């Protein structure tokens, strides 16, 4: 998912995250030609990093979806289900494979979405900056445009992914799910949660950046040597803490998104309106305010290690392209 991009004091080697997934380092291709990478190589590196991040953490995402989809299921409030109970239920009824149901949809959506994000971000940044690489307003506007575009690409596959993750999902696979949604609900069903997704990513990124910068400054004060060298551990640790806090704060919107994407499937409610207020009202009425926080633990556990996974993969991809180019000035 995201919000506006921002500039940081990070060195060119390790940059602060940008908008679609706050775990991915900020790219400044045009401002840093000495990085030795071409535009398409940054885009590919980001796509690889984002795909591996999501697929590596997919079992945790499945737990989150199962717990959030319980909200509004049936006519009465559902009993509280913790992470251990959800994990035990999946293992008992479906085996380890149950944690990976729908991973194909994630693989198909994450790569293209990241490619769209980076390409739109760089094009918009060039247009809005008007030759000023330090124009933070241009970076923010570019981040918003990139978020809207990338979420438009990712949301349909996110719908398919979440429906496949549900317990006793009626779909045989990605193709069957796409076909049945189109036939039974129309193309609009793929975008029922689009507005919620875009709105959710704004505060997520805002909280992430504020926490990231505070945590990074704190870590630098603890160890000046690490700060001077811009060690990866500083960025990974700060990013993990920031991602965890941002995930907790935006969990209510994520619950709304899950409910909209899974409506009418496996006993989940079907909503007369896709407005956030309407969905929140129904959830609170049936399950209380705590229903808006279902799945916050796996959501936090997902975003905390995501930064380390994405950064390490991103840097490995960049190193590969550096060797491929054979010239750091390319």
Short mmCIF file of C-alpha atoms in Angstrom, two decimals:
data_model
loop_
_atom_site.label_atom_id
_atom_site.label_comp_id
_atom_site.label_asym_id
_atom_site.label_seq_id
_atom_site.Cartn_x
_atom_site.Cartn_y
_atom_site.Cartn_z
CA UNK A 1 0.00 0.00 0.00
CA UNK A 2 1.19 4.69 1.00
CA UNK A 3 1.63 8.46 1.27
CA UNK A 4 3.95 11.22 0.18
CA UNK A 5 7.66 10.72 -0.29
CA UNK A 6 10.12 12.66 1.81
CA UNK A 7 13.78 13.51 1.86
CA UNK A 8 16.14 12.25 4.53
CA UNK A 9 19.71 12.63 5.63
CA UNK A 10 20.54 9.08 4.68
CA UNK A 11 23.55 8.48 2.47
CA UNK A 12 23.05 7.47 -1.20
CA UNK A 13 23.78 3.87 -0.26
CA UNK A 14 20.97 3.53 2.23
CA UNK A 15 18.02 5.87 1.77
CA UNK A 16 14.87 6.35 3.75
CA UNK A 17 11.78 4.52 2.49
CA UNK A 18 9.28 5.93 0.04
CA UNK A 19 5.57 5.65 -0.32
CA UNK A 20 4.07 2.47 -1.73
CA UNK A 21 5.79 0.30 0.86
CA UNK A 22 7.54 2.37 3.47
CA UNK A 23 10.14 -0.38 3.85
CA UNK A 24 11.72 0.39 0.45
CA UNK A 25 14.61 2.89 0.36
CA UNK A 26 14.02 6.22 -1.36
CA UNK A 27 15.25 6.36 -4.94
CA UNK A 28 16.83 9.45 -6.39
CA UNK A 29 18.05 8.24 -9.74
CA UNK A 30 18.35 11.59 -11.42
CA UNK A 31 20.00 13.28 -8.44
CA UNK A 32 22.55 10.51 -7.88
CA UNK A 33 24.04 9.39 -11.19
CA UNK A 34 27.12 8.23 -9.29
CA UNK A 35 24.99 5.36 -7.96
CA UNK A 36 25.85 3.73 -11.27
CA UNK A 37 22.38 2.37 -12.05
CA UNK A 38 20.01 3.10 -14.88
CA UNK A 39 16.39 4.05 -14.23
CA UNK A 40 14.96 0.65 -15.21
CA UNK A 41 17.44 -1.08 -12.90
CA UNK A 42 16.18 0.85 -9.88
CA UNK A 43 12.64 -0.07 -10.90
CA UNK A 44 13.48 -3.76 -11.25
CA UNK A 45 15.40 -3.80 -7.97
CA UNK A 46 12.43 -2.27 -6.17
CA UNK A 47 10.04 -4.75 -7.76
CA UNK A 48 12.17 -7.72 -6.72
CA UNK A 49 12.53 -6.40 -3.18
CA UNK A 50 8.81 -5.75 -2.80
CA UNK A 51 7.84 -9.15 -4.19
CA UNK A 52 10.25 -11.07 -1.94
CA UNK A 53 9.19 -9.03 1.09
CA UNK A 54 5.51 -9.87 0.63
CA UNK A 55 6.01 -13.49 -0.29
CA UNK A 56 8.42 -14.15 2.58
CA UNK A 57 5.93 -12.73 5.08
CA UNK A 58 2.88 -14.29 3.43
CA UNK A 59 2.06 -16.79 6.22
CA UNK A 60 1.78 -13.92 8.70
CA UNK A 61 -0.45 -12.04 6.26
CA UNK A 62 -2.70 -15.10 6.05
CA UNK A 63 -3.09 -15.12 9.84
CA UNK A 64 -4.01 -11.44 9.76
CA UNK A 65 -6.63 -11.95 7.05
CA UNK A 66 -8.22 -14.89 8.86
CA UNK A 67 -8.50 -12.90 12.08
CA UNK A 68 -9.85 -9.77 10.43
CA UNK A 69 -12.37 -11.63 8.27
CA UNK A 70 -14.00 -13.00 11.43
CA UNK A 71 -15.42 -9.53 12.07
CA UNK A 72 -19.03 -9.39 10.90
CA UNK A 73 -19.16 -13.10 10.16
CA UNK A 74 -22.58 -14.49 10.94
CA UNK A 75 -25.33 -12.78 12.94
CA UNK A 76 -23.57 -12.48 16.29
CA UNK A 77 -20.26 -11.19 17.60
CA UNK A 78 -17.53 -13.74 17.07
CA UNK A 79 -15.39 -15.01 19.96
CA UNK A 80 -11.92 -13.55 20.31
CA UNK A 81 -9.33 -15.54 18.37
CA UNK A 82 -5.66 -14.93 19.09
CA UNK A 83 -2.68 -15.62 16.86
CA UNK A 84 -1.93 -18.99 18.44
CA UNK A 85 -5.50 -20.21 17.97
CA UNK A 86 -5.63 -19.01 14.37
CA UNK A 87 -2.30 -20.67 13.60
CA UNK A 88 -3.36 -23.91 15.27
CA UNK A 89 -6.64 -23.96 13.34
CA UNK A 90 -4.89 -23.56 9.99
CA UNK A 91 -2.34 -26.28 10.76
CA UNK A 92 -5.00 -28.70 11.99
CA UNK A 93 -7.48 -28.26 9.15
CA UNK A 94 -5.28 -27.36 6.18
CA UNK A 95 -1.68 -28.09 7.03
CA UNK A 96 1.26 -25.83 6.26
CA UNK A 97 -0.04 -25.29 2.72
CA UNK A 98 -2.96 -23.34 4.18
CA UNK A 99 -0.63 -20.49 5.07
CA UNK A 100 0.32 -20.06 1.42
CA UNK A 101 -3.07 -20.20 -0.26
CA UNK A 102 -3.29 -17.11 -2.49
CA UNK A 103 0.44 -16.49 -2.73
CA UNK A 104 0.18 -16.68 -6.52
CA UNK A 105 -2.02 -13.59 -6.54
CA UNK A 106 0.51 -11.80 -4.36
CA UNK A 107 3.30 -12.73 -6.74
CA UNK A 108 1.32 -11.44 -9.72
CA UNK A 109 0.39 -8.17 -8.04
CA UNK A 110 3.40 -7.07 -6.00
CA UNK A 111 5.97 -6.93 -8.82
CA UNK A 112 3.92 -4.89 -11.32
CA UNK A 113 2.63 -2.61 -8.57
CA UNK A 114 6.16 -1.75 -7.46
CA UNK A 115 7.23 -1.19 -11.06
CA UNK A 116 4.33 1.21 -11.55
CA UNK A 117 5.11 2.96 -8.28
CA UNK A 118 8.76 3.68 -9.09
CA UNK A 119 8.15 4.68 -12.69
CA UNK A 120 5.27 7.05 -11.82
CA UNK A 121 7.22 8.48 -8.87
CA UNK A 122 10.29 9.28 -10.98
CA UNK A 123 8.29 10.72 -13.88
CA UNK A 124 6.16 12.91 -11.59
CA UNK A 125 9.19 14.01 -9.59
CA UNK A 126 10.88 15.17 -12.78
CA UNK A 127 7.75 17.08 -13.78
CA UNK A 128 6.96 18.68 -10.40
CA UNK A 129 10.52 19.49 -9.30
CA UNK A 130 11.17 21.84 -12.24
CA UNK A 131 14.89 21.20 -12.01
CA UNK A 132 15.08 21.48 -8.21
CA UNK A 133 16.12 18.04 -6.82
CA UNK A 134 15.60 19.24 -3.22
CA UNK A 135 11.96 20.28 -3.70
CA UNK A 136 10.24 18.37 -0.88
CA UNK A 137 6.79 19.48 -2.06
CA UNK A 138 7.50 17.91 -5.44
CA UNK A 139 8.55 14.69 -3.73
CA UNK A 140 5.35 14.68 -1.70
CA UNK A 141 3.14 15.28 -4.73
CA UNK A 142 5.00 12.62 -6.68
CA UNK A 143 4.53 10.16 -3.85
CA UNK A 144 0.78 10.76 -3.81
CA UNK A 145 0.54 10.20 -7.57
CA UNK A 146 2.65 7.06 -7.35
CA UNK A 147 0.54 5.71 -4.50
CA UNK A 148 -2.75 6.24 -6.33
CA UNK A 149 -1.36 4.58 -9.47
CA UNK A 150 0.32 1.62 -7.75
CA UNK A 151 -2.68 0.89 -5.53
CA UNK A 152 -4.84 0.84 -8.66
CA UNK A 153 -2.64 -1.96 -9.98
CA UNK A 154 -2.29 -3.89 -6.74
CA UNK A 155 -5.82 -3.69 -5.30
CA UNK A 156 -7.49 -6.20 -7.69
CA UNK A 157 -4.89 -8.87 -6.92
CA UNK A 158 -5.12 -8.02 -3.23
CA UNK A 159 -8.84 -8.79 -3.41
CA UNK A 160 -8.12 -12.14 -5.03
CA UNK A 161 -5.36 -12.88 -2.54
CA UNK A 162 -7.51 -12.21 0.50
CA UNK A 163 -10.45 -14.22 -0.78
CA UNK A 164 -8.18 -17.20 -1.39
CA UNK A 165 -6.76 -16.84 2.12
CA UNK A 166 -10.17 -17.27 3.78
CA UNK A 167 -11.05 -20.45 5.61
CA UNK A 168 -13.04 -22.78 3.30
CA UNK A 169 -12.52 -20.42 0.38
CA UNK A 170 -14.86 -21.44 -2.47
CA UNK A 171 -12.31 -20.59 -5.13
CA UNK A 172 -10.03 -23.16 -6.77
CA UNK A 173 -7.25 -20.72 -7.53
CA UNK A 174 -6.34 -17.29 -8.88
CA UNK A 175 -7.91 -17.76 -12.32
CA UNK A 176 -11.12 -19.25 -10.91
CA UNK A 177 -11.40 -16.44 -8.37
CA UNK A 178 -10.93 -13.72 -10.99
CA UNK A 179 -13.45 -15.34 -13.34
CA UNK A 180 -16.13 -15.81 -10.69
CA UNK A 181 -15.77 -12.29 -9.32
CA UNK A 182 -16.16 -10.85 -12.81
CA UNK A 183 -19.20 -13.00 -13.60
CA UNK A 184 -20.97 -12.80 -10.23
CA UNK A 185 -20.06 -9.31 -8.97
CA UNK A 186 -18.60 -7.35 -11.85
CA UNK A 187 -15.31 -5.53 -12.22
CA UNK A 188 -16.30 -3.03 -9.53
CA UNK A 189 -15.77 -5.70 -6.86
CA UNK A 190 -12.04 -5.55 -7.51
CA UNK A 191 -12.00 -1.89 -6.50
CA UNK A 192 -14.54 -1.82 -3.66
CA UNK A 193 -11.69 -1.21 -1.19
CA UNK A 194 -9.56 1.04 -3.40
CA UNK A 195 -10.50 4.30 -1.69
CA UNK A 196 -9.95 2.76 1.73
CA UNK A 197 -6.56 1.44 0.64
CA UNK A 198 -5.38 4.84 -0.56
CA UNK A 199 -6.70 6.59 2.57
CA UNK A 200 -5.08 3.95 4.81
CA UNK A 201 -1.66 4.35 3.23
CA UNK A 202 -1.53 8.08 3.96
CA UNK A 203 -1.47 7.89 7.78
CA UNK A 204 0.57 4.68 7.60
CA UNK A 205 3.39 6.44 5.82
CA UNK A 206 3.07 9.58 7.97
CA UNK A 207 3.44 7.57 11.18
CA UNK A 208 6.16 5.44 9.62
CA UNK A 209 8.34 8.39 8.62
CA UNK A 210 7.92 10.23 11.93
CA UNK A 211 8.83 7.13 13.92
CA UNK A 212 11.61 6.13 11.53
CA UNK A 213 13.42 9.46 11.84
CA UNK A 214 13.05 9.53 15.64
CA UNK A 215 14.27 5.95 16.02
CA UNK A 216 17.19 6.53 13.64
CA UNK A 217 18.32 9.61 15.56
CA UNK A 218 18.10 7.66 18.81
CA UNK A 219 20.18 4.79 17.45
CA UNK A 220 22.78 7.21 16.08
CA UNK A 221 23.15 8.82 19.50
CA UNK A 222 23.70 5.41 21.07
CA UNK A 223 26.43 4.44 18.61
CA UNK A 224 28.14 7.22 16.72
CA UNK A 225 30.30 4.75 14.80
CA UNK A 226 27.24 3.09 13.30
CA UNK A 227 25.77 6.50 12.51
CA UNK A 228 28.90 7.64 10.70
CA UNK A 229 29.06 4.52 8.59
CA UNK A 230 25.32 4.53 7.82
CA UNK A 231 25.21 0.89 8.81
CA UNK A 232 22.27 -1.14 7.52
CA UNK A 233 21.39 -2.20 11.05
CA UNK A 234 20.43 1.39 11.91
CA UNK A 235 17.99 1.66 9.03
CA UNK A 236 16.64 -1.86 9.47
CA UNK A 237 16.04 -1.45 13.21
CA UNK A 238 14.51 2.00 12.87
CA UNK A 239 12.37 0.88 9.95
CA UNK A 240 11.16 -2.20 11.80
CA UNK A 241 10.05 -0.16 14.79
CA UNK A 242 8.42 2.45 12.57
CA UNK A 243 6.63 -0.19 10.52
CA UNK A 244 5.31 -1.92 13.62
CA UNK A 245 3.89 1.30 15.12
CA UNK A 246 2.39 2.44 11.82
CA UNK A 247 0.78 -0.97 11.38
CA UNK A 248 -0.90 -0.81 14.79
CA UNK A 249 -2.20 2.74 14.26
CA UNK A 250 -3.76 1.94 10.87
CA UNK A 251 -5.19 -1.48 11.76
CA UNK A 252 -8.83 -0.22 11.89
CA UNK A 253 -8.61 0.91 8.27
CA UNK A 254 -6.98 -2.38 7.33
CA UNK A 255 -9.88 -4.26 8.94
CA UNK A 256 -12.31 -2.18 6.88
CA UNK A 257 -10.31 -2.97 3.74
CA UNK A 258 -10.36 -6.70 4.46
CA UNK A 259 -14.10 -6.66 5.11
CA UNK A 260 -14.77 -4.85 1.83
CA UNK A 261 -12.57 -7.20 -0.15
CA UNK A 262 -14.03 -10.36 1.38
CA UNK A 263 -17.68 -9.30 1.57
CA UNK A 264 -20.19 -11.97 0.67
CA UNK A 265 -17.59 -14.76 0.84
CA UNK A 266 -17.40 -17.46 3.52
CA UNK A 267 -20.09 -15.84 5.67
CA UNK A 268 -18.64 -12.31 5.65
CA UNK A 269 -21.19 -9.51 5.52
CA UNK A 270 -22.08 -7.83 2.24
CA UNK A 271 -22.23 -4.06 2.60
CA UNK A 272 -24.79 -1.82 0.95
CA UNK A 273 -22.17 0.93 0.75
CA UNK A 274 -18.41 0.76 0.45
CA UNK A 275 -17.93 3.92 2.49
CA UNK A 276 -15.52 3.62 5.41
CA UNK A 277 -18.04 5.09 7.86
CA UNK A 278 -20.70 2.55 6.93
CA UNK A 279 -18.37 -0.42 7.36
CA UNK A 280 -17.00 0.88 10.67
CA UNK A 281 -20.53 1.40 11.98
CA UNK A 282 -21.52 -2.19 11.15
CA UNK A 283 -18.35 -3.67 12.66
CA UNK A 284 -18.74 -1.71 15.89
CA UNK A 285 -22.44 -2.60 16.14
CA UNK A 286 -21.80 -6.33 15.80
CA UNK A 287 -18.43 -6.76 17.47
CA UNK A 288 -17.69 -3.64 19.48
CA UNK A 289 -14.76 -1.28 19.03
CA UNK A 290 -12.28 -4.09 19.67
CA UNK A 291 -13.45 -5.56 16.38
CA UNK A 292 -11.61 -2.77 14.60
CA UNK A 293 -8.32 -4.01 16.05
CA UNK A 294 -8.59 -7.65 15.01
CA UNK A 295 -5.36 -8.91 13.51
CA UNK A 296 -3.19 -6.11 14.88
CA UNK A 297 -0.57 -8.52 16.20
CA UNK A 298 0.10 -10.37 12.91
CA UNK A 299 -0.13 -7.06 11.06
CA UNK A 300 2.57 -5.67 13.35
CA UNK A 301 4.64 -8.83 13.00
CA UNK A 302 4.35 -8.51 9.23
CA UNK A 303 5.58 -4.93 8.92
CA UNK A 304 8.32 -5.08 11.55
CA UNK A 305 10.62 -7.56 9.73
CA UNK A 306 9.49 -6.39 6.29
CA UNK A 307 11.95 -3.49 6.35
CA UNK A 308 14.96 -5.74 6.93
CA UNK A 309 13.87 -8.19 4.22
CA UNK A 310 13.15 -5.48 1.67
CA UNK A 311 16.29 -3.45 2.32
CA UNK A 312 18.64 -6.43 2.16
CA UNK A 313 17.02 -7.68 -1.05
CA UNK A 314 17.04 -4.22 -2.57
CA UNK A 315 20.74 -3.71 -1.83
CA UNK A 316 21.59 -7.20 -3.15
CA UNK A 317 19.75 -6.38 -6.39
CA UNK A 318 21.60 -3.08 -6.70
CA UNK A 319 24.94 -4.85 -6.17
CA UNK A 320 24.03 -7.28 -8.95
CA UNK A 321 23.31 -4.45 -11.38
CA UNK A 322 26.53 -2.67 -10.37
CA UNK A 323 28.48 -5.79 -11.33
CA UNK A 324 26.43 -6.18 -14.50
CA UNK A 325 27.13 -2.60 -15.58
CA UNK A 326 30.81 -2.92 -14.82
CA UNK A 327 31.07 0.86 -14.43
CA UNK A 328 29.85 2.72 -11.31
CA UNK A 329 29.40 5.86 -13.39
CA UNK A 330 26.80 4.28 -15.75
#
